[in-house]
PDB file of C-alpha atoms in Angstrom:
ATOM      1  CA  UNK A 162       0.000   0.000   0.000  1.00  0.00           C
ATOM      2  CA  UNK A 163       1.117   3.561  -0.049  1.00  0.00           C
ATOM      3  CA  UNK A 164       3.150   5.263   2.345  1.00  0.00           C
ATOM      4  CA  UNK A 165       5.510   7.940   3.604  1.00  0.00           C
ATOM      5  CA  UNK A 166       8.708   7.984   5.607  1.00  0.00           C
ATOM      6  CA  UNK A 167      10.680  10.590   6.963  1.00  0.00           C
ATOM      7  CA  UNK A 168      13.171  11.572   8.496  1.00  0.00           C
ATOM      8  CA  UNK A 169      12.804  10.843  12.462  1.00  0.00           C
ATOM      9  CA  UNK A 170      13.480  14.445  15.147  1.00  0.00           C
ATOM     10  CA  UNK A 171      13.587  16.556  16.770  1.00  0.00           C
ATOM     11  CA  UNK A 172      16.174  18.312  14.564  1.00  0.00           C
ATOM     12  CA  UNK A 173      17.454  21.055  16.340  1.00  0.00           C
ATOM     13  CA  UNK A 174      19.152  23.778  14.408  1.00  0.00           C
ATOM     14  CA  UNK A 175      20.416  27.643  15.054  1.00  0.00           C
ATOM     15  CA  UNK A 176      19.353  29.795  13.703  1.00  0.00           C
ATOM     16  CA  UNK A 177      20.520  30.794   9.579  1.00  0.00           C
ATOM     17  CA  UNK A 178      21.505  27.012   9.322  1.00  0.00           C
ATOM     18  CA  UNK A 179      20.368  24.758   6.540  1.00  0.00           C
ATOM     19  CA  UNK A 180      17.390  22.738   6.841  1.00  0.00           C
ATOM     20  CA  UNK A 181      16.743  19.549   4.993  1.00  0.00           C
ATOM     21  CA  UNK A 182      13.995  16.821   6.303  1.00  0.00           C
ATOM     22  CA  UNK A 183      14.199  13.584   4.946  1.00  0.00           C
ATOM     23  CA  UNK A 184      10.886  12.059   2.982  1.00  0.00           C
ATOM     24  CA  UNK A 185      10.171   9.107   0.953  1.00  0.00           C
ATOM     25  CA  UNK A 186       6.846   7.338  -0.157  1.00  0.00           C
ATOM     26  CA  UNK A 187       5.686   4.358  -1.500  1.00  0.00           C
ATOM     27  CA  UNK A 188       3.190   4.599  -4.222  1.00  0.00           C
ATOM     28  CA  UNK A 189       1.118   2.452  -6.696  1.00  0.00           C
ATOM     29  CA  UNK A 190       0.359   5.000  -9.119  1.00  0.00           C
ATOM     30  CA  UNK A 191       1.500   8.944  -9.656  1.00  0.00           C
ATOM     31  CA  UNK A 192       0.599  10.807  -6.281  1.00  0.00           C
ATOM     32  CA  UNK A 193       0.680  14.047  -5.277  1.00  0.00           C
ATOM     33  CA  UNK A 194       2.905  14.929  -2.496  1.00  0.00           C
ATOM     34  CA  UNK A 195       2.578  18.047   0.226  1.00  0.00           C
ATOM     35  CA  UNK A 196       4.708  19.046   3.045  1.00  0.00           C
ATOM     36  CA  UNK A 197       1.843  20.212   5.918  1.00  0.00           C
ATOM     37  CA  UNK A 198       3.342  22.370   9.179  1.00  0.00           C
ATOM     38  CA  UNK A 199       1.788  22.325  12.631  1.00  0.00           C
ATOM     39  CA  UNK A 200       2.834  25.183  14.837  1.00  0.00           C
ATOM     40  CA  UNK A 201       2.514  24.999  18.244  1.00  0.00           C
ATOM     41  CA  UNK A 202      -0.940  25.776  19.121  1.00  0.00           C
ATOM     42  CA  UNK A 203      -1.972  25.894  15.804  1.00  0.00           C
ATOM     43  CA  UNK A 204      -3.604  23.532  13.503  1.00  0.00           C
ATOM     44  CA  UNK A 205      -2.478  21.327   9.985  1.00  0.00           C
ATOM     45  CA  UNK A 206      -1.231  23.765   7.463  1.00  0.00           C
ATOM     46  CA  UNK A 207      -0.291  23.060   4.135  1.00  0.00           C
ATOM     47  CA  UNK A 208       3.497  24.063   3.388  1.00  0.00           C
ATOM     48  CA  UNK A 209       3.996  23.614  -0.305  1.00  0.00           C
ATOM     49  CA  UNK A 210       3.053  20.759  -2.806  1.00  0.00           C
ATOM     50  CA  UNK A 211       3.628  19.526  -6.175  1.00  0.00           C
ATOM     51  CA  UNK A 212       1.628  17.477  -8.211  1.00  0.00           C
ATOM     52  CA  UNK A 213       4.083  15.723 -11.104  1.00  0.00           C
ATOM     53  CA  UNK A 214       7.389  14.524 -11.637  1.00  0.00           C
ATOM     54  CA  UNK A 215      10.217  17.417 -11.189  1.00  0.00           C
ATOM     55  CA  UNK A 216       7.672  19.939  -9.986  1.00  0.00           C
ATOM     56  CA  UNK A 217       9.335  22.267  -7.239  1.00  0.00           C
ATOM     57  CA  UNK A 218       7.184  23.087  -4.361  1.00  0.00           C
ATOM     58  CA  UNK A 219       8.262  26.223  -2.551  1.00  0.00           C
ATOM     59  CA  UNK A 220       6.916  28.544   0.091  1.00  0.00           C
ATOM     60  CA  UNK A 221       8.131  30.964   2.720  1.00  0.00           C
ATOM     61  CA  UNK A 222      11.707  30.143   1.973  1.00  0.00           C
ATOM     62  CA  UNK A 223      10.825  26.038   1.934  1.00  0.00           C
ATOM     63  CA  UNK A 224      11.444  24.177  -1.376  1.00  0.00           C
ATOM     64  CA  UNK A 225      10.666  20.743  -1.885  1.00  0.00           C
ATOM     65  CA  UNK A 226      11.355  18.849  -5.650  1.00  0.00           C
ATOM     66  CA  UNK A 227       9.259  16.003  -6.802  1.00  0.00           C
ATOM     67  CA  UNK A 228      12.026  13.109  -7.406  1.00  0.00           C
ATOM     68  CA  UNK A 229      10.366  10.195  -9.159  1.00  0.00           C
ATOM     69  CA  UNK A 230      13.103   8.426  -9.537  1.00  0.00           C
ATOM     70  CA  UNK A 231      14.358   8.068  -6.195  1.00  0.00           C
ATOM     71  CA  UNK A 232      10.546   8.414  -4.715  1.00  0.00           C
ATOM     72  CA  UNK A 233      11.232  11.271  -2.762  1.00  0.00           C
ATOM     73  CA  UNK A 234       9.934  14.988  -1.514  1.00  0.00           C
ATOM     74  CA  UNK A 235      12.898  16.383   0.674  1.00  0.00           C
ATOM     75  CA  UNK A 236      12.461  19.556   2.057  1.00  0.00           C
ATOM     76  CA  UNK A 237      14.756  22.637   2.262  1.00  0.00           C
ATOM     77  CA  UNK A 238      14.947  25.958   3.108  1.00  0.00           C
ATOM     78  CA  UNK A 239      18.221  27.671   3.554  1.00  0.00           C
ATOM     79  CA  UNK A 240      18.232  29.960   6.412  1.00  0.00           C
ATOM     80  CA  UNK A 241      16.152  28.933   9.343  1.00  0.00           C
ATOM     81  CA  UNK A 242      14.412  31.521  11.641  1.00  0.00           C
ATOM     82  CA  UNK A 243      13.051  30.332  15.200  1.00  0.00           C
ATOM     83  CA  UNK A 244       9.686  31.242  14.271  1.00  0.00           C
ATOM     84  CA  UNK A 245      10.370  27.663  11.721  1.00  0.00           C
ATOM     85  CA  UNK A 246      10.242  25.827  14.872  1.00  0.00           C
ATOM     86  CA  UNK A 247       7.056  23.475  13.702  1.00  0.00           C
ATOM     87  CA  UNK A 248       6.173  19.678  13.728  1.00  0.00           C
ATOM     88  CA  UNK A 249       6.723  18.871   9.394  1.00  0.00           C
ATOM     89  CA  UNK A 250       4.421  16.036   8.206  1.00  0.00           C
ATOM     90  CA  UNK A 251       5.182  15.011   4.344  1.00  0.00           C
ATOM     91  CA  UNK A 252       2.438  13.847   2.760  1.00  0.00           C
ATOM     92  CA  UNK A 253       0.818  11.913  -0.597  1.00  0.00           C
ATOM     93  CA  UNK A 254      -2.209  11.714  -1.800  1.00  0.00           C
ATOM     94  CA  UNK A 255      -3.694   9.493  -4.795  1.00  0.00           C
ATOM     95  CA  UNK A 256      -6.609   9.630  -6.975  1.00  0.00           C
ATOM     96  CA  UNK A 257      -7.689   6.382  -6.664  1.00  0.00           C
ATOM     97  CA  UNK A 258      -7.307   6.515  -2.868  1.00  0.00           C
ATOM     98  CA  UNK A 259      -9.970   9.116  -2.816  1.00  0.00           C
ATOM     99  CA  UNK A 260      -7.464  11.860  -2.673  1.00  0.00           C
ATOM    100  CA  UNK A 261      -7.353  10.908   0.999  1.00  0.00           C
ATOM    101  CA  UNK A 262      -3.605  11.978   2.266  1.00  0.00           C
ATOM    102  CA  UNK A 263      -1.900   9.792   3.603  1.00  0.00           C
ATOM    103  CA  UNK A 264       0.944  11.624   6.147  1.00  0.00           C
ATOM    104  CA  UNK A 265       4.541  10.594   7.447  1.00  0.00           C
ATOM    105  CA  UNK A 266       4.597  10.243  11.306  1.00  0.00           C
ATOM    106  CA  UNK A 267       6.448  13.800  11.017  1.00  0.00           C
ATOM    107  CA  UNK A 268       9.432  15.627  12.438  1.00  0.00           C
ATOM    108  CA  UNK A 269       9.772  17.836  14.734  1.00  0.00           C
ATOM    109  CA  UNK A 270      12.007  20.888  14.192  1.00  0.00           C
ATOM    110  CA  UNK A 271      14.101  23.284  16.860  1.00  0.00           C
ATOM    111  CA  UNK A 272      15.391  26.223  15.985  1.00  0.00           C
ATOM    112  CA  UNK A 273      17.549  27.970  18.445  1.00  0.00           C
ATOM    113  CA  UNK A 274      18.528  31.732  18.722  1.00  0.00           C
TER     114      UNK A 274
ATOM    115  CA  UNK F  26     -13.892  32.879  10.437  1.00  0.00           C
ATOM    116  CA  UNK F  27     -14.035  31.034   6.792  1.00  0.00           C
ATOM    117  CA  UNK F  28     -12.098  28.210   8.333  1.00  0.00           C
ATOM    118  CA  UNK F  29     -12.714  24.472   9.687  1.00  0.00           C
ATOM    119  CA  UNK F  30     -14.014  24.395  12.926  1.00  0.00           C
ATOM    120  CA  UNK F  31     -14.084  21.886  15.380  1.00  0.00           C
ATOM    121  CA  UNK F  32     -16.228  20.934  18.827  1.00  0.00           C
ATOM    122  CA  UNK F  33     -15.803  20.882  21.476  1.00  0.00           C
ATOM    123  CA  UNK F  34     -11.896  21.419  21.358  1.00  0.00           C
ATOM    124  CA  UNK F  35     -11.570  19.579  24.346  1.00  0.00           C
ATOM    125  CA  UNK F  36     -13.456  16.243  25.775  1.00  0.00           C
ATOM    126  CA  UNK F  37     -13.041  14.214  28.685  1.00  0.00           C
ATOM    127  CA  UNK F  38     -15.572  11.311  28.873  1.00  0.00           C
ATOM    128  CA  UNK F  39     -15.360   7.888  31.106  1.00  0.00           C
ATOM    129  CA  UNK F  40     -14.383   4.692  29.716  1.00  0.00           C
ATOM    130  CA  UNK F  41     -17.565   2.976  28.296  1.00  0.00           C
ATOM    131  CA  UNK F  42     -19.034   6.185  27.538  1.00  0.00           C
ATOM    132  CA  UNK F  43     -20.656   7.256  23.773  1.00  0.00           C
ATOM    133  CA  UNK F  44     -18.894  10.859  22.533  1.00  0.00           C
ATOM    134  CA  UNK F  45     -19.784  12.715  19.241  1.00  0.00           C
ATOM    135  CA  UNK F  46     -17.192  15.590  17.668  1.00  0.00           C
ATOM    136  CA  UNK F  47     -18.832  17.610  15.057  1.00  0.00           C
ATOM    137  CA  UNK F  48     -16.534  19.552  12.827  1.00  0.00           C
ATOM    138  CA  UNK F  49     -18.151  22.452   9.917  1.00  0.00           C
ATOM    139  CA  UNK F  50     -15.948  22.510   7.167  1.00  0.00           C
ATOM    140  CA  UNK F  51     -15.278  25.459   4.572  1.00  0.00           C
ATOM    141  CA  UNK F  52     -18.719  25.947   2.776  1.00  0.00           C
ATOM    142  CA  UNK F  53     -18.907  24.651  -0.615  1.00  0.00           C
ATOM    143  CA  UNK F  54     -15.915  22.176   0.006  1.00  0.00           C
ATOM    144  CA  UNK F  55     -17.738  18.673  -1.291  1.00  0.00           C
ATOM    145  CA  UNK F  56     -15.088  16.902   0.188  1.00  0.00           C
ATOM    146  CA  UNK F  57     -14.560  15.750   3.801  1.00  0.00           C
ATOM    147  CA  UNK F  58     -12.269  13.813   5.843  1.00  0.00           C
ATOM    148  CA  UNK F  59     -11.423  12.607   9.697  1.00  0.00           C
ATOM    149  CA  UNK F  60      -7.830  11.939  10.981  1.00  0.00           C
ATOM    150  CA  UNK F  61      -6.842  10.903  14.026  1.00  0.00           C
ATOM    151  CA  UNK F  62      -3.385  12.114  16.018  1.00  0.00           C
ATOM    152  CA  UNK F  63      -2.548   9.904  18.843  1.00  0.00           C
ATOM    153  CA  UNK F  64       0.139  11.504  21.063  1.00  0.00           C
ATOM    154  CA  UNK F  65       3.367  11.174  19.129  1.00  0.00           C
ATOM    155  CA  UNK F  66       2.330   9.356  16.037  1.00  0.00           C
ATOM    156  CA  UNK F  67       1.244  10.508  12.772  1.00  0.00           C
ATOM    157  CA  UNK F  68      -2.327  11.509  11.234  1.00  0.00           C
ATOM    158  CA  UNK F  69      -4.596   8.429  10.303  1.00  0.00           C
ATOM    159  CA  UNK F  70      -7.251   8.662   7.917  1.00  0.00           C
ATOM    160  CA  UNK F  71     -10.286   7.530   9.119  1.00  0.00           C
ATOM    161  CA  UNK F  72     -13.188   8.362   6.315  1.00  0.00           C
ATOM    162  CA  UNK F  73     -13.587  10.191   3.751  1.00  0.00           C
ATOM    163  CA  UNK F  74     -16.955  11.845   2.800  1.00  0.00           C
ATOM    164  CA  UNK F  75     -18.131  13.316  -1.247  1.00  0.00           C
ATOM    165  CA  UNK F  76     -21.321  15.553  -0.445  1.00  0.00           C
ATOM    166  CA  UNK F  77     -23.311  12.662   2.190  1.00  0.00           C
ATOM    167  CA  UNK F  78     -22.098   9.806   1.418  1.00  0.00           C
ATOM    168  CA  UNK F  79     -18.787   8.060   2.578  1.00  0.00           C
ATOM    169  CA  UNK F  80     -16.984   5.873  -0.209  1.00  0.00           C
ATOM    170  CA  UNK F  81     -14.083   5.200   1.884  1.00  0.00           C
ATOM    171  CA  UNK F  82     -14.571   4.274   5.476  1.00  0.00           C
ATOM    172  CA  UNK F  83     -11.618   1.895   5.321  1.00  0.00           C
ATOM    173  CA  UNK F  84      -9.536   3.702   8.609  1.00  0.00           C
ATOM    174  CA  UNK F  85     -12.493   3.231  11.045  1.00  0.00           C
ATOM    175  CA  UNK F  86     -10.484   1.148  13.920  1.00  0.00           C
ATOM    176  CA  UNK F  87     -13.853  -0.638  14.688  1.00  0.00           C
ATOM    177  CA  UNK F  88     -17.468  -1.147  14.386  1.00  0.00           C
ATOM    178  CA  UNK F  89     -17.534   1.361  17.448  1.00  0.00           C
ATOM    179  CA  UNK F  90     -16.482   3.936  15.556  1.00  0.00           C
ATOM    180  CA  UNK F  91     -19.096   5.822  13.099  1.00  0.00           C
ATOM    181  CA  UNK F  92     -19.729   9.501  10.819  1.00  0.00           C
ATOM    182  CA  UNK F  93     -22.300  10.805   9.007  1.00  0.00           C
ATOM    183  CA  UNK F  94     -22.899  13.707   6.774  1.00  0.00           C
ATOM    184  CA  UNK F  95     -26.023  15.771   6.455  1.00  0.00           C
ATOM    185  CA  UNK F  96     -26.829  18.518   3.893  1.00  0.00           C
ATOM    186  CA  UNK F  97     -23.073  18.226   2.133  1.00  0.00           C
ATOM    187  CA  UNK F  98     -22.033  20.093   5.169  1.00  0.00           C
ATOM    188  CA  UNK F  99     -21.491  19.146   8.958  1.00  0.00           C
ATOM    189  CA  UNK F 100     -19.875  15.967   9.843  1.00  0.00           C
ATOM    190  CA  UNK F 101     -20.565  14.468  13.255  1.00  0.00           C
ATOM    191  CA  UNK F 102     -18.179  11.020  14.320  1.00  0.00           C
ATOM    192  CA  UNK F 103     -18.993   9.011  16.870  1.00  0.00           C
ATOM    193  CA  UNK F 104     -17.243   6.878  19.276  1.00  0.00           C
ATOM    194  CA  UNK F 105     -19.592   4.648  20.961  1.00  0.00           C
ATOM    195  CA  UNK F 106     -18.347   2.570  24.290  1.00  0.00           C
ATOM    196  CA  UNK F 107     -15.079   4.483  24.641  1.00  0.00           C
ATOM    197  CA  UNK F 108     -11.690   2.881  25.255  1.00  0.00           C
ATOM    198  CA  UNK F 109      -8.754   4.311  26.527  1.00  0.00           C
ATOM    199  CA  UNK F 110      -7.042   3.617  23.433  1.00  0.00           C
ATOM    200  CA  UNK F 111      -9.273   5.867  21.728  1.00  0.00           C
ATOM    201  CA  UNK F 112      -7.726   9.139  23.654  1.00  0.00           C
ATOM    202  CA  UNK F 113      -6.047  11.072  21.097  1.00  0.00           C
ATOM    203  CA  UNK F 114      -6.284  14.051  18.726  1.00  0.00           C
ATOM    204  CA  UNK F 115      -9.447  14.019  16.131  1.00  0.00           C
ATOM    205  CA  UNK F 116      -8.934  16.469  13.388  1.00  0.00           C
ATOM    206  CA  UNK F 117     -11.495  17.297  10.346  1.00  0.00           C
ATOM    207  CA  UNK F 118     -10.355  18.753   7.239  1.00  0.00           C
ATOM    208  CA  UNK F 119     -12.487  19.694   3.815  1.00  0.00           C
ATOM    209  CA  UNK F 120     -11.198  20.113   0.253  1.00  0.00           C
ATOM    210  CA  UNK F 121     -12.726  21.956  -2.506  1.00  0.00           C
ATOM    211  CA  UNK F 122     -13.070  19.713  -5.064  1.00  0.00           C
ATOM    212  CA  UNK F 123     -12.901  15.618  -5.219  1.00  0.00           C
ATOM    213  CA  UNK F 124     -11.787  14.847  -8.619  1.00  0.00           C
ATOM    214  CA  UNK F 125      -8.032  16.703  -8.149  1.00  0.00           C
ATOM    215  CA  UNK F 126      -5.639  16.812  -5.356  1.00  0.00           C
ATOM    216  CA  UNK F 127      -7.012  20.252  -4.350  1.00  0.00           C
ATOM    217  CA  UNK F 128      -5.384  20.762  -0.624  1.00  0.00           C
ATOM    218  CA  UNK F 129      -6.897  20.047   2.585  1.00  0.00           C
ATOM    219  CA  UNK F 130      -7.741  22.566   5.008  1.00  0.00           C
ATOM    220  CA  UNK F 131      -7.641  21.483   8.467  1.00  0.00           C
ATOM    221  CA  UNK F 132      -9.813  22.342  11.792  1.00  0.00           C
ATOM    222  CA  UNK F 133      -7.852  22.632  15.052  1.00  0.00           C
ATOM    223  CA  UNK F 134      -9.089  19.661  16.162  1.00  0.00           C
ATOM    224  CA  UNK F 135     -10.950  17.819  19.325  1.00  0.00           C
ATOM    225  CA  UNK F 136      -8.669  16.472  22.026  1.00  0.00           C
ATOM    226  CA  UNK F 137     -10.467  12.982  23.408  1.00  0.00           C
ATOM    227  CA  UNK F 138      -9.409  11.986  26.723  1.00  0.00           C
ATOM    228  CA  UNK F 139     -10.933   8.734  27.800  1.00  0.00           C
ATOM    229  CA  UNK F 140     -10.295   8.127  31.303  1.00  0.00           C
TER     230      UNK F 140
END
């Protein structure tokens, strides 16, 4: 069945570092994939997504590509603020899995002053 | 506010116990779905509603658990004869449009605690 795995935290960064989290899926057909962020407090939000093979996701700094080839949705961003600090769920969904998404267990993310 | 919302946002009920959450999605959204969040796992899909009808009910954890749609609009899910096990995170979300991966927008959630 399908599926997503990433990359297991807390990652804990300072501040302007490099972020990359770790995601792979497992698919029967040609999903889409999402990153979604929960803030503290706050609820699901989605990130970024892209919908086809070499499509670059990218929002608020965060860029994720659409690897086919290696199955995977890694996300980016280059300079990390504290206000990043977030659980990061990766995500696919599939039309003939009623477009239902089906998340990663998620990771969450520190950024330090 | 134009968003998902969720109630209550918090329950505590007694083991044995029947609970419903309701959750109002985002008006005209056809779609609908329920995910669970137990405490430091991932979201599970539980169903999946088009309009009233539910053609994908294959997360429900058990013949306690049970949702229904009326009007193409509010969802209610109900857990009857609650277990402990069932304490976790339920979260609604609704999506514009079925036939393309058109993103979900999520409510904040109801926090179950079964004790």
């Amino acid at each position: 069945g399908n599926s997503v795995t990433q990359m297991e935290g807390p990652v804990t960064l300072s501040e302007e570092a490099f972020l990359t989290i770790n995601c792979t899926y497992t698919a029967t057909g040609y999903p889409s994939l999402f990153w979604y962020v929960q803030y503290p407090g706050e609820g699901l939000q989605l990130l970024l997504k892209a919908t086809k093979a070499d499509d670059k996701g990218s929002n608020k700094g965060f860029e994720a590509t659409y690897r086919k080839e290696t199955t995977s949705f890694h996300l980016e961003k280059g300079s990390v603020q504290v206000s990043d600090s977030a659980v990061y769920f990766c995500a696919l969904s599939e039309r003939d899995s009623s477009y239902k998404l089906i998340f990663g267990s998620g990771t969450r993310l520190l950024v330090r002053p | 506010g134009a968003g998902v919302s969720q109630s209550p946002s918090n329950k505590v009920t007694e083991k044995g116990k029947d609970v419903e959450l309701r959750c109002d999605p985002i008006s005209g959204h056809t779609a609908l779905y329920w995910y669970r969040q137990s405490l430091g796992q991932g979201l599970e899909f539980l169903i999946y509603f088009q309009g009233n009808s539910a053609p994908d009910k294959s997360g429900l954890p058990s013949d306690r658990f049970s949702a229904e749609r009326t009007g193409g609009s509010v969802s209610t899910l109900t857990i009857q004869r609650t277990q402990q096990e069932d304490s976790a995170v339920y979260l609604c979300a609704s999506s514009l449009a079925p036939g393309t991966p058109s993103p979900l927008h999520f409510g904040n959630g109801t926090r179950l605690t079964v004790t």
